[in-house]
C-alpha cells in the first residue's frame, strides 16, 4: 500500500483531445479492443463468443507479445500464448477455445491506426482498462477518456469504484442510459458477469445519440479545463521527487 499514489484530478487533463463531431453511421452494436495479451482479456474474448455477440461488434484480440503477463509467456507467438492462457486458467471456455483458436490474432475490422471511426461506428463501447487488478487503486488511460469525449455510450472494466471516481470528478457517465451498478461489485469475476448482463441490455436498447452528444461535450469541456492545469501538478511532484533524491 505504500506505493499507492493518489493522482490529482487535473492530471487527467493530459487526455483532452478536440475530437471532431463526425457524422458516422452506426453499423455494429458495440466495440471491444484488446491489443496486448492478458488472461483476463482472454476471458472477455471467450465471453463474447459464449454470449453469442462476437459478430455484433467490432472486436480485436491481437495478443501482442511486447508485454506478457509472466515469464512463461515470453517468446511465444500469439497462437502459442492463446493456447497457454487457455490451459493455465481459462479452460472453462473449452468450447469457445476450439471455435476460435485458429483465428488468433483476431480482428474483424481494418485498423488504420485511429480507432475513433470504429467507436463512432458502434452503438456503445466495452472498455477494458489497462489496470483492473487492485481495488485500492483508481487509474485510467486514453481508453476511457477517448470514450468520454465521443458521442457514444460505454461500460468500463476497471477496479471497483472507477465509474464513481469519474462521477466525483464531474464527468457525465450517462447514468440515465447505462446501469453502472457493476462498478459496485468487489470481485472482478462477478464484476465481469454483471457487466455482461448490462452489455446484453444495451445491445437491445435504443440509445439516444443526442443525449450521448450532450455528455461528450460536457466531458470534453471538463477535460479542456483540467488540461490547462495538469502540468502545474506534474512540475510540483517532479520537484518534490528531485528534492527527495538529492537528500539521499
PDB file of C-alpha atoms in Angstrom:
ATOM      1  CA  UNK A   1       0.000   0.000   0.000  1.00  0.00           C
ATOM      2  CA  UNK A   2       2.963   2.384   0.450  1.00  0.00           C
ATOM      3  CA  UNK A   3       3.310   2.508  -3.348  1.00  0.00           C
ATOM      4  CA  UNK A   4      -0.215   3.823  -3.912  1.00  0.00           C
ATOM      5  CA  UNK A   5      -0.277   7.448  -5.012  1.00  0.00           C
ATOM      6  CA  UNK A   6      -3.465   9.457  -5.331  1.00  0.00           C
ATOM      7  CA  UNK A   7      -3.189  11.395  -8.572  1.00  0.00           C
ATOM      8  CA  UNK A   8      -4.552  14.926  -8.714  1.00  0.00           C
ATOM      9  CA  UNK A   9      -7.674  15.241 -10.850  1.00  0.00           C
ATOM     10  CA  UNK A  10      -6.011  17.800 -13.113  1.00  0.00           C
ATOM     11  CA  UNK A  11      -3.530  15.175 -14.312  1.00  0.00           C
ATOM     12  CA  UNK A  12      -6.317  13.715 -16.396  1.00  0.00           C
ATOM     13  CA  UNK A  13      -6.313  16.876 -18.486  1.00  0.00           C
ATOM     14  CA  UNK A  14      -3.442  15.395 -20.477  1.00  0.00           C
ATOM     15  CA  UNK A  15      -6.063  13.187 -22.147  1.00  0.00           C
ATOM     16  CA  UNK A  16      -8.004  16.125 -23.557  1.00  0.00           C
ATOM     17  CA  UNK A  17      -8.443  15.909 -27.327  1.00  0.00           C
ATOM     18  CA  UNK A  18     -10.546  18.098 -29.577  1.00  0.00           C
ATOM     19  CA  UNK A  19     -12.284  15.200 -31.316  1.00  0.00           C
ATOM     20  CA  UNK A  20     -14.314  16.379 -34.324  1.00  0.00           C
ATOM     21  CA  UNK A  21     -18.045  15.675 -34.173  1.00  0.00           C
ATOM     22  CA  UNK A  22     -18.171  13.384 -37.173  1.00  0.00           C
ATOM     23  CA  UNK A  23     -21.446  12.144 -38.596  1.00  0.00           C
ATOM     24  CA  UNK A  24     -20.619   8.423 -38.721  1.00  0.00           C
ATOM     25  CA  UNK A  25     -23.446   5.878 -39.178  1.00  0.00           C
ATOM     26  CA  UNK A  26     -23.733   3.159 -36.521  1.00  0.00           C
ATOM     27  CA  UNK A  27     -23.187  -0.227 -38.154  1.00  0.00           C
ATOM     28  CA  UNK A  28     -22.446  -2.505 -35.155  1.00  0.00           C
ATOM     29  CA  UNK A  29     -23.828  -2.803 -31.643  1.00  0.00           C
ATOM     30  CA  UNK A  30     -20.524  -2.352 -29.780  1.00  0.00           C
ATOM     31  CA  UNK A  31     -16.740  -2.327 -29.968  1.00  0.00           C
ATOM     32  CA  UNK A  32     -14.185  -4.081 -27.755  1.00  0.00           C
ATOM     33  CA  UNK A  33     -10.480  -3.620 -28.451  1.00  0.00           C
ATOM     34  CA  UNK A  34      -7.664  -5.675 -26.862  1.00  0.00           C
ATOM     35  CA  UNK A  35      -4.165  -5.181 -28.181  1.00  0.00           C
ATOM     36  CA  UNK A  36      -1.943  -6.908 -25.634  1.00  0.00           C
ATOM     37  CA  UNK A  37      -2.330 -10.405 -24.280  1.00  0.00           C
ATOM     38  CA  UNK A  38      -3.740 -10.776 -20.788  1.00  0.00           C
ATOM     39  CA  UNK A  39      -5.515 -13.695 -19.118  1.00  0.00           C
ATOM     40  CA  UNK A  40      -8.491 -11.527 -18.097  1.00  0.00           C
ATOM     41  CA  UNK A  41      -8.761 -10.068 -21.589  1.00  0.00           C
ATOM     42  CA  UNK A  42      -8.714 -13.586 -22.964  1.00  0.00           C
ATOM     43  CA  UNK A  43     -11.673 -14.462 -20.729  1.00  0.00           C
ATOM     44  CA  UNK A  44     -13.533 -11.411 -22.064  1.00  0.00           C
ATOM     45  CA  UNK A  45     -12.906 -12.610 -25.613  1.00  0.00           C
ATOM     46  CA  UNK A  46     -14.301 -16.026 -24.745  1.00  0.00           C
ATOM     47  CA  UNK A  47     -17.321 -14.432 -23.057  1.00  0.00           C
ATOM     48  CA  UNK A  48     -18.223 -12.529 -26.227  1.00  0.00           C
ATOM     49  CA  UNK A  49     -18.294 -15.885 -28.029  1.00  0.00           C
ATOM     50  CA  UNK A  50     -20.175 -17.687 -25.257  1.00  0.00           C
ATOM     51  CA  UNK A  51     -22.858 -14.994 -25.177  1.00  0.00           C
ATOM     52  CA  UNK A  52     -23.153 -15.168 -28.978  1.00  0.00           C
ATOM     53  CA  UNK A  53     -22.413 -11.492 -29.509  1.00  0.00           C
ATOM     54  CA  UNK A  54     -18.925 -11.603 -31.074  1.00  0.00           C
ATOM     55  CA  UNK A  55     -20.217 -10.877 -34.586  1.00  0.00           C
ATOM     56  CA  UNK A  56     -22.349  -7.984 -33.339  1.00  0.00           C
ATOM     57  CA  UNK A  57     -19.313  -5.857 -32.513  1.00  0.00           C
ATOM     58  CA  UNK A  58     -16.030  -4.542 -33.850  1.00  0.00           C
ATOM     59  CA  UNK A  59     -13.644  -6.723 -31.875  1.00  0.00           C
ATOM     60  CA  UNK A  60      -9.900  -7.228 -31.703  1.00  0.00           C
ATOM     61  CA  UNK A  61      -7.747  -9.570 -29.633  1.00  0.00           C
ATOM     62  CA  UNK A  62      -4.294  -9.079 -31.101  1.00  0.00           C
ATOM     63  CA  UNK A  63      -2.297 -10.978 -28.437  1.00  0.00           C
ATOM     64  CA  UNK A  64       0.573  -8.517 -28.691  1.00  0.00           C
ATOM     65  CA  UNK A  65       3.673 -10.123 -27.185  1.00  0.00           C
ATOM     66  CA  UNK A  66       5.605  -6.961 -26.271  1.00  0.00           C
ATOM     67  CA  UNK A  67       4.230  -7.177 -22.717  1.00  0.00           C
ATOM     68  CA  UNK A  68       3.479 -10.614 -21.323  1.00  0.00           C
ATOM     69  CA  UNK A  69       1.700 -11.484 -18.037  1.00  0.00           C
ATOM     70  CA  UNK A  70       4.538 -13.711 -16.776  1.00  0.00           C
ATOM     71  CA  UNK A  71       7.939 -15.039 -17.964  1.00  0.00           C
ATOM     72  CA  UNK A  72       6.453 -18.335 -19.140  1.00  0.00           C
ATOM     73  CA  UNK A  73       4.718 -16.439 -21.972  1.00  0.00           C
ATOM     74  CA  UNK A  74       7.926 -14.750 -23.179  1.00  0.00           C
ATOM     75  CA  UNK A  75       8.971 -15.615 -26.730  1.00  0.00           C
ATOM     76  CA  UNK A  76       5.684 -17.267 -27.659  1.00  0.00           C
ATOM     77  CA  UNK A  77       3.712 -16.494 -30.784  1.00  0.00           C
ATOM     78  CA  UNK A  78       0.171 -15.079 -30.372  1.00  0.00           C
ATOM     79  CA  UNK A  79      -1.294 -18.517 -31.086  1.00  0.00           C
ATOM     80  CA  UNK A  80       1.002 -20.158 -28.524  1.00  0.00           C
ATOM     81  CA  UNK A  81       0.161 -17.535 -25.891  1.00  0.00           C
ATOM     82  CA  UNK A  82      -3.531 -18.024 -26.546  1.00  0.00           C
ATOM     83  CA  UNK A  83      -3.175 -21.797 -26.082  1.00  0.00           C
ATOM     84  CA  UNK A  84      -1.129 -21.460 -22.886  1.00  0.00           C
ATOM     85  CA  UNK A  85      -3.580 -18.908 -21.476  1.00  0.00           C
ATOM     86  CA  UNK A  86      -6.417 -21.336 -22.097  1.00  0.00           C
ATOM     87  CA  UNK A  87      -4.592 -24.201 -20.402  1.00  0.00           C
ATOM     88  CA  UNK A  88      -3.392 -22.064 -17.493  1.00  0.00           C
ATOM     89  CA  UNK A  89      -6.652 -20.591 -16.192  1.00  0.00           C
ATOM     90  CA  UNK A  90      -9.275 -20.261 -18.952  1.00  0.00           C
ATOM     91  CA  UNK A  91     -10.041 -23.938 -19.556  1.00  0.00           C
ATOM     92  CA  UNK A  92     -13.686 -23.445 -18.539  1.00  0.00           C
ATOM     93  CA  UNK A  93     -14.069 -21.993 -22.057  1.00  0.00           C
ATOM     94  CA  UNK A  94     -13.175 -25.227 -23.902  1.00  0.00           C
ATOM     95  CA  UNK A  95     -15.971 -24.969 -26.472  1.00  0.00           C
ATOM     96  CA  UNK A  96     -15.219 -21.295 -27.189  1.00  0.00           C
ATOM     97  CA  UNK A  97     -11.494 -22.024 -27.416  1.00  0.00           C
ATOM     98  CA  UNK A  98     -11.950 -24.751 -30.013  1.00  0.00           C
ATOM     99  CA  UNK A  99     -14.188 -22.445 -32.016  1.00  0.00           C
ATOM    100  CA  UNK A 100     -11.760 -19.515 -32.227  1.00  0.00           C
ATOM    101  CA  UNK A 101      -8.186 -20.802 -31.609  1.00  0.00           C
ATOM    102  CA  UNK A 102      -7.308 -20.873 -35.310  1.00  0.00           C
ATOM    103  CA  UNK A 103      -8.303 -17.210 -35.743  1.00  0.00           C
ATOM    104  CA  UNK A 104      -5.692 -15.708 -33.381  1.00  0.00           C
ATOM    105  CA  UNK A 105      -4.703 -12.891 -33.572  1.00  0.00           C
ATOM    106  CA  UNK A 106      -8.328 -11.854 -34.109  1.00  0.00           C
ATOM    107  CA  UNK A 107      -9.605  -8.628 -35.658  1.00  0.00           C
ATOM    108  CA  UNK A 108     -12.821  -8.222 -37.624  1.00  0.00           C
ATOM    109  CA  UNK A 109     -12.219  -4.678 -38.868  1.00  0.00           C
ATOM    110  CA  UNK A 110      -9.459  -2.762 -40.650  1.00  0.00           C
ATOM    111  CA  UNK A 111      -7.332  -0.853 -38.133  1.00  0.00           C
ATOM    112  CA  UNK A 112      -5.981   2.297 -39.760  1.00  0.00           C
ATOM    113  CA  UNK A 113      -4.268   3.483 -36.581  1.00  0.00           C
ATOM    114  CA  UNK A 114      -7.206   5.589 -35.360  1.00  0.00           C
ATOM    115  CA  UNK A 115      -9.928   3.701 -33.506  1.00  0.00           C
ATOM    116  CA  UNK A 116     -12.188   6.769 -33.343  1.00  0.00           C
ATOM    117  CA  UNK A 117     -14.017   5.753 -36.528  1.00  0.00           C
ATOM    118  CA  UNK A 118     -14.840   2.307 -35.129  1.00  0.00           C
ATOM    119  CA  UNK A 119     -16.001   3.736 -31.803  1.00  0.00           C
ATOM    120  CA  UNK A 120     -18.372   6.038 -33.653  1.00  0.00           C
ATOM    121  CA  UNK A 121     -19.490   3.170 -35.881  1.00  0.00           C
ATOM    122  CA  UNK A 122     -20.658   1.321 -32.752  1.00  0.00           C
ATOM    123  CA  UNK A 123     -23.661   1.940 -30.519  1.00  0.00           C
ATOM    124  CA  UNK A 124     -21.514   1.628 -27.388  1.00  0.00           C
ATOM    125  CA  UNK A 125     -18.007   0.687 -26.239  1.00  0.00           C
ATOM    126  CA  UNK A 126     -16.810  -2.089 -23.948  1.00  0.00           C
ATOM    127  CA  UNK A 127     -13.689  -0.539 -22.448  1.00  0.00           C
ATOM    128  CA  UNK A 128     -11.175  -2.957 -20.917  1.00  0.00           C
ATOM    129  CA  UNK A 129      -8.939  -0.618 -18.969  1.00  0.00           C
ATOM    130  CA  UNK A 130      -5.194  -1.117 -18.646  1.00  0.00           C
ATOM    131  CA  UNK A 131      -5.383  -1.721 -14.892  1.00  0.00           C
ATOM    132  CA  UNK A 132      -8.154  -3.599 -13.081  1.00  0.00           C
ATOM    133  CA  UNK A 133      -6.279  -5.829 -10.633  1.00  0.00           C
ATOM    134  CA  UNK A 134      -6.261  -3.973  -7.301  1.00  0.00           C
ATOM    135  CA  UNK A 135      -9.398  -2.266  -5.950  1.00  0.00           C
ATOM    136  CA  UNK A 136      -7.292   0.058  -3.776  1.00  0.00           C
ATOM    137  CA  UNK A 137      -6.131   1.873  -6.903  1.00  0.00           C
ATOM    138  CA  UNK A 138      -8.061   4.041  -9.355  1.00  0.00           C
ATOM    139  CA  UNK A 139      -6.193   4.646 -12.585  1.00  0.00           C
ATOM    140  CA  UNK A 140      -7.266   5.344 -16.167  1.00  0.00           C
ATOM    141  CA  UNK A 141      -5.821   5.579 -19.667  1.00  0.00           C
ATOM    142  CA  UNK A 142      -6.665   7.015 -23.054  1.00  0.00           C
ATOM    143  CA  UNK A 143      -9.144   4.136 -23.476  1.00  0.00           C
ATOM    144  CA  UNK A 144     -11.868   5.606 -21.262  1.00  0.00           C
ATOM    145  CA  UNK A 145     -11.033   9.245 -21.934  1.00  0.00           C
ATOM    146  CA  UNK A 146     -11.494   8.704 -25.666  1.00  0.00           C
ATOM    147  CA  UNK A 147     -14.976   7.317 -24.995  1.00  0.00           C
ATOM    148  CA  UNK A 148     -15.854  10.096 -22.560  1.00  0.00           C
ATOM    149  CA  UNK A 149     -15.289  12.629 -25.343  1.00  0.00           C
ATOM    150  CA  UNK A 150     -17.146  10.798 -28.111  1.00  0.00           C
ATOM    151  CA  UNK A 151     -20.964  10.775 -28.502  1.00  0.00           C
ATOM    152  CA  UNK A 152     -21.466   7.095 -27.743  1.00  0.00           C
ATOM    153  CA  UNK A 153     -22.365   5.138 -24.604  1.00  0.00           C
ATOM    154  CA  UNK A 154     -19.818   2.920 -22.815  1.00  0.00           C
ATOM    155  CA  UNK A 155     -19.173   0.478 -19.998  1.00  0.00           C
ATOM    156  CA  UNK A 156     -15.712   0.132 -18.449  1.00  0.00           C
ATOM    157  CA  UNK A 157     -13.947  -2.800 -16.827  1.00  0.00           C
ATOM    158  CA  UNK A 158     -11.630  -1.287 -14.245  1.00  0.00           C
ATOM    159  CA  UNK A 159     -11.169  -1.509 -10.487  1.00  0.00           C
ATOM    160  CA  UNK A 160     -14.173  -1.296  -8.158  1.00  0.00           C
ATOM    161  CA  UNK A 161     -15.447   2.267  -7.840  1.00  0.00           C
ATOM    162  CA  UNK A 162     -13.784   3.503 -11.021  1.00  0.00           C
ATOM    163  CA  UNK A 163     -17.004   4.873 -12.525  1.00  0.00           C
ATOM    164  CA  UNK A 164     -17.867   6.547  -9.219  1.00  0.00           C
ATOM    165  CA  UNK A 165     -14.454   8.223  -9.246  1.00  0.00           C
ATOM    166  CA  UNK A 166     -15.158   9.642 -12.727  1.00  0.00           C
ATOM    167  CA  UNK A 167     -18.560  10.797 -11.444  1.00  0.00           C
ATOM    168  CA  UNK A 168     -16.951  12.514  -8.456  1.00  0.00           C
ATOM    169  CA  UNK A 169     -14.553  14.428 -10.709  1.00  0.00           C
ATOM    170  CA  UNK A 170     -17.567  15.739 -12.615  1.00  0.00           C
ATOM    171  CA  UNK A 171     -17.794  13.594 -15.734  1.00  0.00           C
ATOM    172  CA  UNK A 172     -21.167  12.717 -17.241  1.00  0.00           C
ATOM    173  CA  UNK A 173     -21.179   8.894 -17.218  1.00  0.00           C
ATOM    174  CA  UNK A 174     -24.634   8.601 -18.820  1.00  0.00           C
ATOM    175  CA  UNK A 175     -26.339   7.123 -15.760  1.00  0.00           C
ATOM    176  CA  UNK A 176     -29.713   7.662 -17.410  1.00  0.00           C
ATOM    177  CA  UNK A 177     -28.702   5.280 -20.227  1.00  0.00           C
ATOM    178  CA  UNK A 178     -26.244   2.836 -18.668  1.00  0.00           C
ATOM    179  CA  UNK A 179     -26.688   0.892 -15.435  1.00  0.00           C
ATOM    180  CA  UNK A 180     -23.193   1.148 -13.931  1.00  0.00           C
ATOM    181  CA  UNK A 181     -24.075  -0.922 -10.856  1.00  0.00           C
ATOM    182  CA  UNK A 182     -21.342  -3.375 -11.902  1.00  0.00           C
ATOM    183  CA  UNK A 183     -18.971  -0.701 -10.589  1.00  0.00           C
ATOM    184  CA  UNK A 184     -20.023  -1.617  -7.024  1.00  0.00           C
ATOM    185  CA  UNK A 185     -19.001  -5.281  -7.345  1.00  0.00           C
ATOM    186  CA  UNK A 186     -15.814  -6.104  -5.445  1.00  0.00           C
ATOM    187  CA  UNK A 187     -14.893  -9.439  -7.027  1.00  0.00           C
ATOM    188  CA  UNK A 188     -13.508  -8.951 -10.588  1.00  0.00           C
ATOM    189  CA  UNK A 189     -15.159 -12.091 -11.993  1.00  0.00           C
ATOM    190  CA  UNK A 190     -18.550 -11.152 -10.573  1.00  0.00           C
ATOM    191  CA  UNK A 191     -17.993  -7.629 -11.884  1.00  0.00           C
ATOM    192  CA  UNK A 192     -17.374  -9.058 -15.341  1.00  0.00           C
ATOM    193  CA  UNK A 193     -20.565 -11.154 -15.190  1.00  0.00           C
ATOM    194  CA  UNK A 194     -22.606  -8.141 -14.031  1.00  0.00           C
ATOM    195  CA  UNK A 195     -21.144  -6.042 -16.840  1.00  0.00           C
ATOM    196  CA  UNK A 196     -22.058  -8.691 -19.386  1.00  0.00           C
ATOM    197  CA  UNK A 197     -25.687  -8.546 -18.248  1.00  0.00           C
ATOM    198  CA  UNK A 198     -25.698  -4.797 -18.829  1.00  0.00           C
ATOM    199  CA  UNK A 199     -23.987  -5.257 -22.197  1.00  0.00           C
ATOM    200  CA  UNK A 200     -26.793  -7.576 -23.324  1.00  0.00           C
ATOM    201  CA  UNK A 201     -29.345  -4.970 -22.207  1.00  0.00           C
ATOM    202  CA  UNK A 202     -27.579  -2.230 -24.186  1.00  0.00           C
ATOM    203  CA  UNK A 203     -27.477  -4.390 -27.320  1.00  0.00           C
ATOM    204  CA  UNK A 204     -31.266  -4.453 -27.359  1.00  0.00           C
ATOM    205  CA  UNK A 205     -31.683  -0.830 -26.317  1.00  0.00           C
ATOM    206  CA  UNK A 206     -32.404   2.276 -28.379  1.00  0.00           C
ATOM    207  CA  UNK A 207     -29.709   4.741 -27.265  1.00  0.00           C
ATOM    208  CA  UNK A 208     -30.178   8.461 -27.861  1.00  0.00           C
ATOM    209  CA  UNK A 209     -27.248   9.823 -29.870  1.00  0.00           C
ATOM    210  CA  UNK A 210     -28.244  13.386 -28.980  1.00  0.00           C
ATOM    211  CA  UNK A 211     -28.018  12.556 -25.254  1.00  0.00           C
ATOM    212  CA  UNK A 212     -24.586  10.994 -25.809  1.00  0.00           C
ATOM    213  CA  UNK A 213     -23.526  14.108 -27.727  1.00  0.00           C
ATOM    214  CA  UNK A 214     -24.592  16.265 -24.776  1.00  0.00           C
ATOM    215  CA  UNK A 215     -22.452  14.144 -22.431  1.00  0.00           C
ATOM    216  CA  UNK A 216     -19.435  14.174 -24.751  1.00  0.00           C
ATOM    217  CA  UNK A 217     -19.478  17.978 -24.995  1.00  0.00           C
ATOM    218  CA  UNK A 218     -19.683  18.298 -21.213  1.00  0.00           C
ATOM    219  CA  UNK A 219     -16.820  15.858 -20.698  1.00  0.00           C
ATOM    220  CA  UNK A 220     -14.678  17.471 -23.376  1.00  0.00           C
ATOM    221  CA  UNK A 221     -15.142  20.891 -21.760  1.00  0.00           C
ATOM    222  CA  UNK A 222     -14.185  19.469 -18.356  1.00  0.00           C
ATOM    223  CA  UNK A 223     -11.042  17.844 -19.717  1.00  0.00           C
ATOM    224  CA  UNK A 224     -10.146  21.062 -21.505  1.00  0.00           C
ATOM    225  CA  UNK A 225     -10.239  22.891 -18.154  1.00  0.00           C
ATOM    226  CA  UNK A 226      -8.137  20.177 -16.486  1.00  0.00           C
ATOM    227  CA  UNK A 227      -5.729  20.304 -19.430  1.00  0.00           C
ATOM    228  CA  UNK A 228      -4.810  23.883 -18.568  1.00  0.00           C
ATOM    229  CA  UNK A 229      -3.600  22.896 -15.087  1.00  0.00           C
ATOM    230  CA  UNK A 230      -2.231  19.352 -15.165  1.00  0.00           C
ATOM    231  CA  UNK A 231       1.357  20.354 -15.919  1.00  0.00           C
ATOM    232  CA  UNK A 232       1.426  22.510 -12.735  1.00  0.00           C
ATOM    233  CA  UNK A 233       0.868  19.418 -10.579  1.00  0.00           C
ATOM    234  CA  UNK A 234       3.352  17.459 -12.677  1.00  0.00           C
ATOM    235  CA  UNK A 235       6.051  20.106 -12.107  1.00  0.00           C
ATOM    236  CA  UNK A 236       5.264  20.238  -8.387  1.00  0.00           C
ATOM    237  CA  UNK A 237       5.570  16.463  -7.960  1.00  0.00           C
ATOM    238  CA  UNK A 238       8.700  16.373 -10.091  1.00  0.00           C
ATOM    239  CA  UNK A 239      10.347  18.977  -7.849  1.00  0.00           C
ATOM    240  CA  UNK A 240       9.368  17.040  -4.697  1.00  0.00           C
ATOM    241  CA  UNK A 241      10.803  13.832  -6.170  1.00  0.00           C
ATOM    242  CA  UNK A 242      14.001  15.606  -7.177  1.00  0.00           C
ATOM    243  CA  UNK A 243      14.478  17.008  -3.667  1.00  0.00           C
ATOM    244  CA  UNK A 244      13.987  13.544  -2.160  1.00  0.00           C
ATOM    245  CA  UNK A 245      16.645  12.125  -4.483  1.00  0.00           C
ATOM    246  CA  UNK A 246      19.075  14.931  -3.679  1.00  0.00           C
ATOM    247  CA  UNK A 247      18.568  14.276   0.053  1.00  0.00           C
ATOM    248  CA  UNK A 248      19.536  10.585  -0.273  1.00  0.00           C
TER     249      UNK A 248
END
